[in-house]
C-alpha cells in the first residue's frame, strides 16, 4: 500500500509540473473553433451545457470531460444519470432505464464500452423523446461523434493512469481516414484494470427463526481489449452504403471472500467462504446499412441488417470454513451463456410541401439466449446439470406523423409490436415459457412556442423488456445460505406517462405523472427444503410516481453553472411485500465550470439524493463531489487531472421486507479516484460523410 501511495503522489506531482510548465506555451484553445484569414483569427466559444425545451446537451469534445477514460464513467457526470454498482445498467432519475443512441443509432451498454471518449462530440439527454423513438423510450441519451469537414487523416493517442484502491491503466488509439467517396474509422483500446467491490446484508426470517448476515469483498483483475472499425461509401449525393464492426474482450479473475453469521433456532454457525472465479466474456456487433432516395416520389428508403453476439463463461471453485476449522472444497460451478441476435428493418420517410412529414417502418428481430448450468456438490456429493434454451421474436410496424397548425407543432405516432417468447429446459418436453402477445404504443407530443417561451405536452406508453441474460438460470454463490440469481419468468414492464413543461429561454420547469405495471426490482425468497435464501429480479405489482423538475443554468463571465432540482414521489407496491408510507425525495445536481487564463479549465460537480422512502424500499441519503482540471500544453497535447468522490461518500443503505424476509443491505462503490490523463493527436480529417444506423432496437438487452 505504501508503494502504491508513493506512485500516486509521483504521478500527481508530474502532472502538476507539466501543467505549470504549460503556462508559458501559446497553444490553440480546444474550447474554440478558429479560422485563420490573413493573420486574423475568429473564435467562437463553445458552451459546456446547452438547455433547450428541457433537454440538456453537453459539449464533450471542447471540455475537461474528454479526459475521462471511458464512456460509462463519463455519463455518470451528467444531470440525473445514475450507474448501477456493477456499471452494467444506466438509470435516469424519475425516468428509469434510458434508450441509448450513437449518431441516431440504437445501441446497448456493450457498445458504450466499445466507444472511446475521444470519438465523442456531444451527449444530449432527451427528456421528452418524440414518437420517432421506439416503444421503450421514456428518455433518450443521444451521443454524437466527432466529424470534421476536409479530406485527410487524424490519429489520437491517449493514456490515462488512475488510482482507486488499486492502480488502473487505460490506453487508446483512434484513427480516421477519408479519401474520395470512401471513409474509414478504427479504434483500439487496451485497459488493465483492478476493481474492488463490497456489499453486505442482514436478514431476519421470523417464521423460520433465522438471523443471518454476511459481508462480502471481491477484487477483480480485468485485462480488457476493445477494438472496432467501419467503412462508409457515398454512392451519390443521396445514396450511401456503410458497414461497421466492434468487439470487446475481457478476462475477469476474481476471488469473492465472504464472512457469514447464521443463527437458525439454537444452531449458530460462522462461515468464511472463498469463491475463486475465472471468467471470460466477449461482445461482437456488426451491421450493414443501405440508404436510397426514391426520386420519383421524393422519399427516402432505408434498409439494414444487424448481428450481435455475447458470450460469457464463468468457472467457480468454492471453499467453506465452518466455525474456524479449515477450508474445505464445497462446490464446483461452470456457467455459460450465449446470446445471438439477428435483426432487419426497413424505414420510409417522406416530407410534403406543407412541411408535414410521414414515417413508416417495420422491424423483425430474433434472439436466441441459451445457458448451460453445472453444479458439482462435494459433501454430500451430487451433480446438477441443466441447459436452458430461450427464443424470442419481435415483429413491429409503426407510423409517425409530424406537422404544425400555425405556430403549434405536433407529432402523433403509433407502434404495434407482436412478441413471441418460448423457453424450456433441454431435458423437458413441456415449455416453461410460452408467450404470444400484441401491444399498442401511442405517443403524442404538442409544442406551443411563444417568442422566448415554450409549452410542451407529452403522452407516451412505453415498454421495458428484461435483459436477455437476466432471463436465464445463471446465479452467483455468496455463502452456503445465500445466492444472487436471475429469473427465467420475468415479464416486461409497461409504463404510461403524461408530462407538461414550461420553458423560458434556457430555464425550465416540468411536472409529470407515471403509472408502471410489472416494475422490476430485486426481491427475496426462502427455500426451507434447501435452507437457501435467494435474491433475484422480480416483477412487482405496480409503481406510481409524480415528478417536479427545475433546470436553472447560470453564467457570469468565466463561470458557468448548471443546476437541477428534481422532487420525486414514487410508491412501489406488491402483495408479497410490506408496503410502508411513501414520502417525496430530492435529487440535486450542480456543475460549475471555470475557464481560466493560460487555457486552464476547471470543473466541479456535486450531486446527491435525500433519503428515499418508496413504499416497499427505503434507501439512505447519498452525496458525492468530483473535480477536474485540464490544460492545453501545446497545439495537439492535453493534460488533465481528476479527483472523484472527494469526501468518500459513495455508499448507501437499502432495506425492505418481502415474503416475510426482512433485509438491510449496505453497498460500497470504489469511486474515490485520482487520475492523470495525457492525449496527443496528429493529422486532420475533413468533409466526412460517415453514417450508420443501428437496426437492433433490443441491443441494450444483450448483457
XYZ file of C-alpha atoms in Angstrom:
703
model
C 0.000 0.000 0.000
C 2.897 2.340 0.739
C 4.388 1.819 -2.716
C 1.006 2.500 -4.367
C 0.657 5.748 -2.428
C 4.166 6.787 -3.487
C 3.386 6.132 -7.147
C 0.118 8.062 -6.817
C 1.880 11.104 -5.332
C 4.553 10.924 -8.009
C 2.038 10.927 -10.855
C 0.150 13.881 -9.349
C 3.400 15.829 -8.979
C 4.410 15.108 -12.598
C 1.009 16.156 -13.941
C 1.039 19.398 -11.920
C 4.584 20.122 -13.078
C 3.592 19.624 -16.732
C 0.543 21.834 -16.220
C 2.660 24.551 -14.670
C 5.249 24.298 -17.449
C 2.455 24.773 -19.989
C 1.752 28.294 -18.675
C 4.471 29.600 -20.947
C 3.162 27.914 -24.099
C 0.956 29.547 -26.715
C -1.411 26.705 -27.657
C -4.683 26.951 -29.522
C -7.639 26.542 -27.197
C -9.530 23.287 -27.517
C -12.613 25.265 -26.475
C -12.913 27.276 -29.662
C -13.216 26.795 -33.390
C -10.848 29.119 -35.227
C -10.421 30.149 -38.866
C -7.236 31.959 -39.869
C -7.675 34.660 -42.548
C -4.682 36.904 -43.294
C -3.343 36.735 -39.738
C -6.820 37.382 -38.264
C -8.303 34.649 -36.046
C -12.061 34.465 -35.496
C -13.021 32.311 -32.496
C -16.359 31.061 -31.211
C -16.546 29.966 -27.574
C -18.497 26.761 -27.044
C -20.853 26.222 -24.100
C -20.354 23.198 -21.869
C -24.104 22.765 -21.196
C -26.866 23.838 -23.592
C -30.518 23.776 -22.460
C -33.476 23.688 -24.849
C -37.068 22.607 -24.150
C -35.991 20.643 -21.077
C -33.239 18.745 -22.902
C -29.589 19.065 -21.907
C -26.702 18.871 -24.380
C -23.113 18.560 -23.125
C -20.115 19.563 -25.255
C -17.602 16.767 -24.661
C -15.024 17.497 -27.361
C -14.355 21.019 -26.066
C -14.404 20.380 -22.330
C -12.427 18.861 -19.493
C -14.667 15.791 -19.687
C -12.875 14.442 -22.777
C -10.107 13.222 -20.438
C -12.355 10.692 -18.640
C -11.086 7.203 -19.547
C -14.358 5.505 -20.591
C -17.823 6.429 -21.811
C -19.717 4.750 -18.958
C -17.920 6.829 -16.292
C -18.371 9.906 -18.488
C -22.168 9.540 -18.429
C -22.198 9.451 -14.625
C -21.038 13.093 -14.584
C -24.257 14.458 -16.051
C -27.607 15.533 -14.540
C -29.922 12.744 -13.428
C -27.802 9.842 -14.704
C -27.054 7.035 -12.241
C -24.958 3.896 -12.801
C -25.611 0.537 -11.185
C -22.913 -0.753 -8.836
C -21.584 -3.184 -11.463
C -21.833 -0.479 -14.201
C -23.916 -2.850 -16.317
C -27.002 -0.626 -16.438
C -27.888 3.082 -16.521
C -30.823 4.799 -14.824
C -32.176 8.344 -15.154
C -33.784 9.830 -12.045
C -37.574 9.728 -12.387
C -37.383 8.003 -15.791
C -35.827 4.575 -15.346
C -33.552 2.995 -17.955
C -32.888 5.228 -20.988
C -32.615 4.386 -24.648
C -29.004 4.719 -25.823
C -28.185 6.169 -29.234
C -24.912 6.864 -31.057
C -25.396 9.163 -34.068
C -29.133 8.335 -34.098
C -28.302 4.614 -33.911
C -29.802 2.398 -31.221
C -27.068 0.754 -29.122
C -26.586 -1.012 -25.798
C -24.292 -0.864 -22.797
C -21.667 -3.003 -24.539
C -21.493 -0.559 -27.449
C -20.810 2.290 -24.995
C -17.943 0.290 -23.517
C -16.540 -0.068 -27.042
C -16.812 3.670 -27.817
C -13.702 5.744 -26.960
C -14.417 9.083 -25.250
C -12.114 10.837 -27.703
C -14.557 9.974 -30.518
C -17.477 11.804 -28.828
C -18.512 15.328 -29.775
C -21.666 15.866 -27.676
C -24.052 13.993 -25.379
C -27.709 15.014 -25.198
C -30.261 13.934 -22.585
C -33.636 13.994 -24.371
C -36.213 14.040 -21.589
C -39.278 14.074 -23.843
C -38.354 11.888 -26.832
C -40.619 12.195 -29.850
C -42.640 9.368 -31.315
C -39.863 8.524 -33.783
C -38.135 6.633 -30.953
C -39.256 3.074 -30.279
C -41.659 1.924 -27.613
C -39.063 1.620 -24.854
C -38.234 5.320 -24.926
C -39.123 7.386 -21.843
C -35.790 9.201 -22.042
C -33.002 9.066 -24.625
C -29.260 9.556 -24.206
C -28.043 10.664 -27.632
C -24.283 10.545 -28.301
C -22.916 12.358 -31.360
C -19.448 11.511 -32.584
C -16.848 13.908 -33.960
C -16.799 14.641 -37.706
C -14.820 17.415 -39.430
C -15.111 18.732 -42.959
C -11.984 18.120 -45.046
C -10.243 15.118 -46.521
C -7.187 13.628 -44.833
C -6.493 11.628 -41.699
C -6.336 12.066 -37.941
C -4.977 9.854 -35.178
C -5.305 10.397 -31.429
C -3.293 8.545 -28.778
C -4.426 8.720 -25.161
C -3.090 7.385 -21.873
C -4.876 7.558 -18.505
C -3.430 6.325 -15.218
C -5.790 6.242 -12.245
C -5.722 5.222 -8.602
C -8.693 3.968 -6.634
C -7.915 1.270 -4.113
C -5.701 -0.142 -6.855
C -3.889 1.084 -9.951
C -5.781 1.177 -13.280
C -4.474 2.000 -16.745
C -6.321 2.967 -19.947
C -4.589 3.207 -23.349
C -6.356 4.094 -26.601
C -5.743 4.862 -30.276
C -8.394 6.197 -32.687
C -7.860 6.912 -36.410
C -9.942 8.321 -39.255
C -9.130 8.417 -42.976
C -11.195 9.897 -45.802
C -10.361 9.555 -49.481
C -12.795 10.498 -52.253
C -16.057 8.554 -51.688
C -14.583 6.247 -49.040
C -14.195 6.917 -45.333
C -12.604 4.573 -42.760
C -12.623 4.687 -38.956
C -10.799 2.440 -36.479
C -10.224 2.346 -32.740
C -8.217 0.179 -30.357
C -8.156 0.305 -26.555
C -6.283 -1.761 -24.010
C -7.285 -1.357 -20.359
C -5.549 -3.028 -17.418
C -7.992 -2.780 -14.522
C -8.138 -3.905 -10.904
C -11.563 -3.373 -9.343
C -12.632 -3.544 -5.696
C -16.266 -4.237 -4.718
C -18.031 -4.839 -1.418
C -21.538 -5.231 -0.017
C -23.371 -6.831 2.878
C -26.853 -7.793 4.044
C -28.558 -8.534 7.341
C -31.543 -10.910 7.103
C -34.298 -11.846 9.508
C -36.829 -14.629 8.765
C -39.064 -14.791 11.872
C -41.248 -17.683 10.623
C -38.143 -19.920 10.466
C -36.335 -18.372 13.454
C -33.389 -17.338 11.231
C -31.000 -14.450 11.757
C -28.257 -14.218 9.148
C -25.785 -11.633 7.891
C -22.812 -11.505 5.553
C -20.094 -9.114 4.384
C -18.518 -9.820 1.007
C -15.473 -8.343 -0.754
C -14.176 -9.023 -4.259
C -11.080 -7.821 -6.112
C -11.119 -8.339 -9.885
C -8.151 -8.315 -12.258
C -9.536 -7.349 -15.661
C -7.425 -7.022 -18.813
C -9.707 -5.579 -21.465
C -9.370 -5.244 -25.254
C -11.776 -3.056 -27.230
C -11.483 -2.570 -30.974
C -13.643 -1.685 -33.950
C -13.753 -0.335 -37.454
C -16.105 0.945 -40.093
C -16.264 1.929 -43.736
C -18.643 4.328 -45.447
C -19.117 4.607 -49.201
C -21.023 7.529 -50.689
C -22.655 6.242 -53.879
C -24.035 9.648 -54.854
C -25.409 12.729 -53.124
C -28.438 10.855 -51.775
C -27.397 7.199 -51.508
C -24.806 5.522 -49.280
C -23.652 2.142 -48.029
C -21.974 1.585 -44.651
C -20.526 -1.334 -42.711
C -19.401 -1.325 -39.087
C -17.934 -3.804 -36.610
C -16.955 -3.585 -32.932
C -15.749 -6.096 -30.362
C -14.941 -6.159 -26.662
C -12.948 -8.969 -24.976
C -12.160 -9.199 -21.290
C -10.925 -11.691 -18.717
C -12.038 -11.471 -15.098
C -10.052 -13.259 -12.400
C -11.576 -12.568 -9.012
C -11.880 -14.069 -5.550
C -15.083 -13.415 -3.628
C -14.426 -13.524 0.117
C -17.417 -13.666 2.452
C -17.775 -13.620 6.225
C -21.143 -15.008 7.389
C -23.001 -15.311 10.685
C -26.049 -17.597 10.625
C -28.371 -18.482 13.517
C -31.263 -20.891 12.974
C -33.237 -21.891 16.036
C -30.434 -22.565 18.561
C -27.797 -23.531 15.953
C -25.133 -20.902 15.289
C -22.529 -21.060 12.509
C -19.840 -18.642 11.433
C -18.609 -19.333 7.910
C -15.743 -17.961 5.857
C -16.324 -18.549 2.143
C -13.738 -18.333 -0.640
C -15.178 -18.296 -4.179
C -12.388 -18.434 -6.792
C -13.671 -17.318 -10.192
C -12.237 -17.379 -13.700
C -14.470 -15.563 -16.160
C -14.222 -14.589 -19.825
C -16.695 -12.577 -21.846
C -16.841 -11.042 -25.294
C -19.313 -8.985 -27.271
C -19.377 -8.582 -31.063
C -21.630 -6.316 -33.101
C -21.761 -5.820 -36.860
C -24.207 -4.243 -39.281
C -24.659 -3.175 -42.886
C -26.902 -0.271 -43.944
C -28.126 0.978 -47.302
C -29.856 4.338 -47.816
C -31.599 5.186 -51.109
C -33.606 8.206 -52.257
C -36.593 7.378 -54.457
C -36.610 10.462 -56.680
C -39.918 9.712 -58.387
C -41.840 10.235 -55.122
C -39.179 12.271 -53.282
C -38.954 9.737 -50.456
C -36.084 8.092 -48.576
C -35.866 4.338 -48.072
C -33.510 2.818 -45.521
C -32.799 -0.891 -45.076
C -30.344 -2.734 -42.881
C -29.282 -5.950 -41.221
C -27.536 -6.414 -37.867
C -25.965 -9.306 -35.985
C -24.863 -9.219 -32.324
C -23.337 -11.939 -30.177
C -22.498 -12.123 -26.474
C -20.572 -14.986 -24.818
C -19.809 -15.402 -21.119
C -18.211 -18.310 -19.258
C -17.647 -18.493 -15.501
C -15.791 -21.275 -13.703
C -16.025 -21.164 -9.893
C -14.336 -23.201 -7.163
C -15.961 -22.667 -3.752
C -14.464 -23.404 -0.328
C -16.160 -23.022 3.072
C -14.620 -22.797 6.523
C -17.171 -23.522 9.262
C -16.513 -22.152 12.754
C -12.774 -21.556 12.220
C -11.916 -25.177 11.462
C -10.404 -25.392 7.981
C -11.320 -24.566 4.388
C -12.907 -27.484 2.584
C -13.978 -27.787 -1.046
C -17.748 -27.347 -1.165
C -18.784 -26.853 -4.759
C -17.619 -26.505 -8.373
C -19.647 -24.353 -10.747
C -19.466 -23.893 -14.504
C -21.880 -21.488 -16.155
C -22.075 -20.488 -19.819
C -24.380 -18.071 -21.572
C -24.638 -17.477 -25.333
C -26.807 -14.755 -26.829
C -27.211 -14.333 -30.587
C -29.476 -11.633 -32.030
C -30.443 -11.169 -35.689
C -32.467 -8.187 -36.849
C -33.539 -6.454 -40.027
C -35.536 -3.325 -40.627
C -36.855 -1.020 -43.340
C -37.895 2.622 -42.932
C -39.584 5.000 -45.356
C -39.689 8.769 -44.885
C -41.392 11.475 -46.939
C -41.825 15.216 -46.342
C -44.598 17.118 -48.115
C -44.630 20.711 -49.387
C -46.675 21.898 -46.414
C -43.825 20.593 -44.154
C -45.921 17.666 -42.986
C -43.737 14.585 -42.590
C -44.684 10.894 -42.589
C -42.523 7.996 -41.396
C -43.384 4.310 -41.838
C -41.362 1.280 -40.835
C -41.148 -2.356 -39.923
C -38.723 -4.443 -37.894
C -38.062 -8.148 -37.409
C -35.855 -9.408 -34.578
C -34.926 -12.863 -33.336
C -32.915 -13.532 -30.176
C -31.562 -16.906 -29.008
C -30.135 -16.801 -25.456
C -29.008 -20.233 -24.201
C -27.433 -21.132 -20.836
C -25.511 -24.185 -19.641
C -25.530 -24.563 -15.846
C -23.436 -27.183 -13.991
C -23.021 -27.580 -10.203
C -20.960 -30.314 -8.549
C -21.568 -30.514 -4.787
C -18.823 -32.244 -2.782
C -20.325 -33.138 0.595
C -22.806 -34.654 0.167
C -21.877 -35.435 -3.426
C -24.391 -34.539 -6.130
C -24.498 -33.091 -9.647
C -26.987 -30.611 -11.044
C -26.775 -30.006 -14.790
C -29.301 -28.166 -16.934
C -29.383 -26.489 -20.344
C -31.975 -23.784 -20.859
C -32.966 -22.665 -24.358
C -34.903 -19.480 -24.997
C -36.129 -17.882 -28.210
C -37.780 -14.508 -28.601
C -39.177 -12.974 -31.773
C -40.324 -9.352 -32.119
C -42.254 -8.083 -35.131
C -43.075 -4.371 -35.196
C -44.786 -1.951 -37.570
C -45.014 1.750 -36.882
C -46.114 5.068 -38.353
C -45.486 8.673 -37.392
C -46.932 11.986 -38.468
C -45.244 15.343 -37.871
C -46.679 18.746 -38.727
C -47.849 22.109 -37.473
C -51.002 24.189 -37.274
C -49.981 27.844 -37.362
C -47.330 28.006 -34.601
C -48.300 24.774 -32.859
C -46.083 21.792 -33.675
C -47.473 18.287 -33.237
C -46.371 14.686 -33.503
C -48.582 11.590 -33.408
C -47.252 8.067 -33.559
C -48.461 4.503 -33.150
C -46.355 1.388 -32.866
C -47.709 -2.180 -32.901
C -45.484 -4.970 -31.587
C -46.025 -8.712 -31.575
C -43.770 -10.639 -29.188
C -43.410 -14.417 -29.228
C -41.283 -15.970 -26.450
C -40.634 -19.658 -25.818
C -38.280 -21.199 -23.272
C -37.639 -24.717 -21.963
C -35.037 -26.887 -20.326
C -33.455 -29.238 -22.823
C -34.441 -32.288 -20.764
C -38.123 -31.283 -20.571
C -40.825 -31.789 -23.157
C -43.134 -29.020 -21.956
C -42.412 -25.324 -22.447
C -41.613 -23.385 -19.275
C -42.190 -20.021 -21.015
C -44.821 -19.723 -23.748
C -45.921 -16.146 -24.508
C -47.523 -14.556 -27.539
C -48.868 -11.031 -27.097
C -49.541 -7.846 -29.065
C -49.035 -4.345 -27.634
C -50.090 -0.917 -28.937
C -47.863 2.059 -28.078
C -49.284 5.511 -28.866
C -47.252 8.699 -28.492
C -48.415 12.325 -28.614
C -46.268 15.466 -28.471
C -47.526 19.064 -28.755
C -45.266 22.125 -28.686
C -46.555 25.705 -28.381
C -43.771 28.284 -28.947
C -44.310 31.876 -27.738
C -41.276 34.047 -28.528
C -38.729 33.057 -25.858
C -41.245 30.801 -24.099
C -42.403 27.293 -24.964
C -45.058 24.972 -23.532
C -44.806 21.241 -24.171
C -47.311 18.438 -23.602
C -46.309 14.792 -23.946
C -48.054 11.451 -23.527
C -46.438 8.082 -24.166
C -46.973 4.403 -23.470
C -43.689 2.521 -23.362
C -42.308 -0.948 -22.669
C -39.124 -2.153 -20.982
C -38.175 -5.771 -21.590
C -35.728 -7.678 -19.345
C -32.134 -8.089 -20.472
C -31.620 -11.413 -22.211
C -29.045 -12.539 -19.644
C -31.445 -11.930 -16.717
C -33.971 -14.351 -18.239
C -31.545 -17.228 -17.670
C -30.594 -19.634 -14.870
C -27.215 -18.038 -14.044
C -26.588 -17.392 -10.317
C -23.787 -16.184 -8.011
C -22.860 -18.164 -4.869
C -22.229 -15.899 -1.842
C -22.323 -18.349 1.085
C -23.995 -21.696 1.940
C -27.214 -19.880 2.847
C -27.482 -17.170 0.170
C -27.284 -16.750 -3.642
C -27.961 -13.996 -6.181
C -29.958 -15.429 -9.093
C -31.534 -14.485 -12.414
C -35.227 -15.074 -13.102
C -36.439 -17.018 -16.144
C -40.060 -15.867 -15.744
C -39.707 -12.074 -15.900
C -42.429 -10.130 -17.732
C -41.911 -6.787 -19.496
C -42.710 -3.517 -17.734
C -45.413 -1.242 -19.208
C -45.393 2.492 -18.411
C -47.957 5.234 -19.072
C -46.578 8.744 -18.659
C -48.001 12.227 -19.129
C -45.884 15.405 -18.791
C -46.374 19.171 -19.019
C -43.413 21.550 -19.162
C -42.754 25.267 -19.423
C -39.519 26.669 -20.834
C -38.242 30.224 -20.665
C -35.045 30.568 -22.690
C -32.692 28.010 -21.094
C -34.671 27.598 -17.863
C -37.473 25.090 -17.436
C -39.977 23.549 -15.061
C -41.698 20.223 -15.719
C -44.327 18.166 -13.925
C -45.061 14.552 -14.857
C -47.065 11.555 -13.677
C -46.362 7.910 -14.483
C -48.106 4.602 -13.816
C -45.993 1.460 -14.155
C -47.204 -2.128 -14.430
C -44.843 -5.013 -13.553
C -41.829 -2.911 -12.491
C -38.689 -5.000 -11.933
C -36.725 -4.815 -8.663
C -34.761 -7.245 -6.532
C -36.937 -9.473 -4.351
C -36.205 -12.260 -1.869
C -37.458 -15.817 -1.286
C -36.512 -18.650 1.103
C -36.400 -22.359 0.222
C -36.800 -24.260 3.505
C -36.003 -27.645 1.919
C -32.541 -26.452 0.827
C -32.128 -23.826 3.576
C -31.184 -21.231 0.930
C -32.198 -17.589 0.675
C -32.326 -16.191 -2.885
C -32.210 -12.615 -4.195
C -33.460 -12.231 -7.770
C -35.067 -9.741 -10.140
C -38.827 -9.926 -9.666
C -41.890 -8.309 -11.214
C -43.649 -6.178 -8.602
C -47.338 -5.357 -8.842
C -47.229 -1.650 -9.661
C -45.469 1.670 -9.204
C -46.866 5.204 -9.378
C -44.969 8.455 -9.269
C -45.082 12.243 -9.531
C -42.081 14.281 -10.592
C -41.366 18.017 -10.420
C -38.145 19.144 -12.087
C -36.374 22.515 -12.262
C -33.413 23.255 -14.551
C -31.673 26.553 -13.763
C -28.436 27.352 -15.635
C -26.273 30.339 -14.752
C -23.379 32.176 -16.424
C -21.146 35.011 -15.241
C -18.019 35.847 -17.223
C -15.688 32.826 -16.958
C -18.038 30.934 -14.621
C -20.814 28.680 -15.974
C -23.141 26.684 -13.744
C -25.904 24.157 -14.354
C -28.300 23.328 -11.519
C -31.011 20.668 -11.465
C -33.576 20.021 -8.730
C -35.855 17.020 -9.016
C -38.634 16.386 -6.467
C -39.965 12.837 -6.797
C -42.784 10.946 -5.124
C -42.630 7.260 -6.020
C -44.580 4.395 -4.471
C -43.804 0.736 -5.193
C -46.399 -1.855 -4.157
C -46.649 -5.644 -4.154
C -48.825 -8.205 -2.350
C -45.763 -10.183 -1.207
C -44.050 -7.126 0.309
C -44.624 -4.897 3.310
C -45.611 -1.507 1.888
C -44.783 1.427 4.154
C -45.651 5.095 3.729
C -44.035 6.705 0.691
C -42.513 10.180 1.006
C -41.072 12.649 -1.543
C -37.314 12.763 -2.003
C -34.984 15.229 -3.693
C -32.290 14.733 -6.299
C -29.945 17.691 -6.757
C -27.144 18.278 -9.225
C -24.797 21.231 -9.582
C -21.963 21.620 -12.089
C -19.590 24.591 -12.097
C -17.143 25.171 -14.935
C -14.412 27.817 -14.908
C -12.402 28.935 -17.950
C -9.212 30.441 -16.539
C -6.285 32.216 -18.228
C -3.485 30.217 -19.874
C -6.049 27.778 -21.328
C -6.857 26.154 -17.992
C -10.304 24.646 -17.418
C -11.686 23.601 -14.038
C -14.943 21.727 -13.400
C -16.515 20.965 -10.012
C -19.567 18.692 -9.878
C -21.676 17.679 -6.904
C -24.858 15.618 -6.764
C -26.901 13.818 -4.173
C -30.135 12.131 -3.143
C -32.031 12.641 0.078
C -33.473 9.666 1.960
C -35.811 7.677 -0.291
C -38.984 6.060 1.047
C -40.761 4.348 -1.866
C -43.303 2.106 -0.185
C -41.510 -1.246 -0.384
C -37.935 0.095 -0.427
C -36.165 2.548 1.838
C -32.744 3.904 0.851
C -30.285 6.172 2.630
C -29.160 9.622 1.507
C -26.185 9.925 -0.822
C -23.796 12.730 -1.778
C -20.620 12.963 -3.846
C -18.379 15.612 -5.391
C -15.889 15.424 -8.295
C -13.140 17.738 -9.537
C -11.318 18.008 -12.900
C -8.626 20.425 -14.113
C -7.378 20.450 -17.707
C -4.576 22.297 -19.503
C -3.725 22.516 -23.205
C 0.078 22.415 -23.273
C 0.721 22.555 -26.984
C -1.470 22.635 -30.092
C -2.095 18.881 -30.059
C -1.225 17.895 -26.485
C -3.558 17.950 -23.460
C -3.087 17.031 -19.814
C -5.852 16.587 -17.209
C -6.070 15.773 -13.517
C -9.244 14.289 -11.978
C -10.338 13.616 -8.412
C -13.641 11.765 -7.908
C -15.720 11.254 -4.760
C -13.626 13.735 -2.822
C -15.362 13.080 0.510
C -15.545 9.260 0.101
C -19.340 9.185 0.438
C -20.282 6.627 -2.258
C -22.019 4.036 -0.150
C -25.719 3.558 0.509
C -28.110 1.505 2.623
C -31.294 -0.231 1.462
C -33.989 -2.053 3.438
C -37.207 -3.923 2.611
C -39.441 -6.793 3.753
C -40.638 -9.262 1.092
C -42.097 -12.763 1.573
C -41.686 -12.330 5.362
C -37.942 -11.748 4.901
C -36.560 -8.501 6.320
C -33.334 -7.359 4.618
C -30.983 -4.480 5.398
C -28.186 -4.051 2.862
C -25.136 -1.817 2.535
C -23.374 -1.312 -0.799
C -19.968 0.274 -1.364
C -18.636 1.754 -4.598
C -14.915 2.170 -5.241
C -15.234 5.636 -6.752
C -12.622 7.625 -4.793
C -10.249 8.152 -7.708
C -7.235 10.220 -8.663
C -6.280 10.069 -12.340
C -3.927 11.782 -14.763
C -4.672 11.839 -18.490
C -2.418 12.782 -21.412
C -3.600 12.933 -25.003
C -1.787 13.627 -28.279
C -3.357 13.943 -31.730
C -1.883 14.448 -35.186
C -3.228 14.749 -38.702
C -6.531 16.208 -39.836
C -9.718 14.808 -41.377
C -12.458 16.828 -43.041
C -15.541 16.630 -45.258
C -16.619 13.380 -43.584
C -19.852 11.696 -44.597
C -19.699 8.678 -42.286
C -23.171 7.487 -41.347
C -24.601 4.418 -39.674
C -27.966 3.368 -38.391
C -28.321 0.674 -35.771
C -31.280 -1.515 -36.613
C -31.380 -3.676 -33.468
C -33.759 -1.937 -31.080
C -33.066 -4.547 -28.392
C -29.266 -4.316 -28.361
C -29.320 -2.800 -24.866
C -30.775 -6.100 -23.610
C -27.662 -8.081 -24.633
C -25.739 -8.372 -21.369
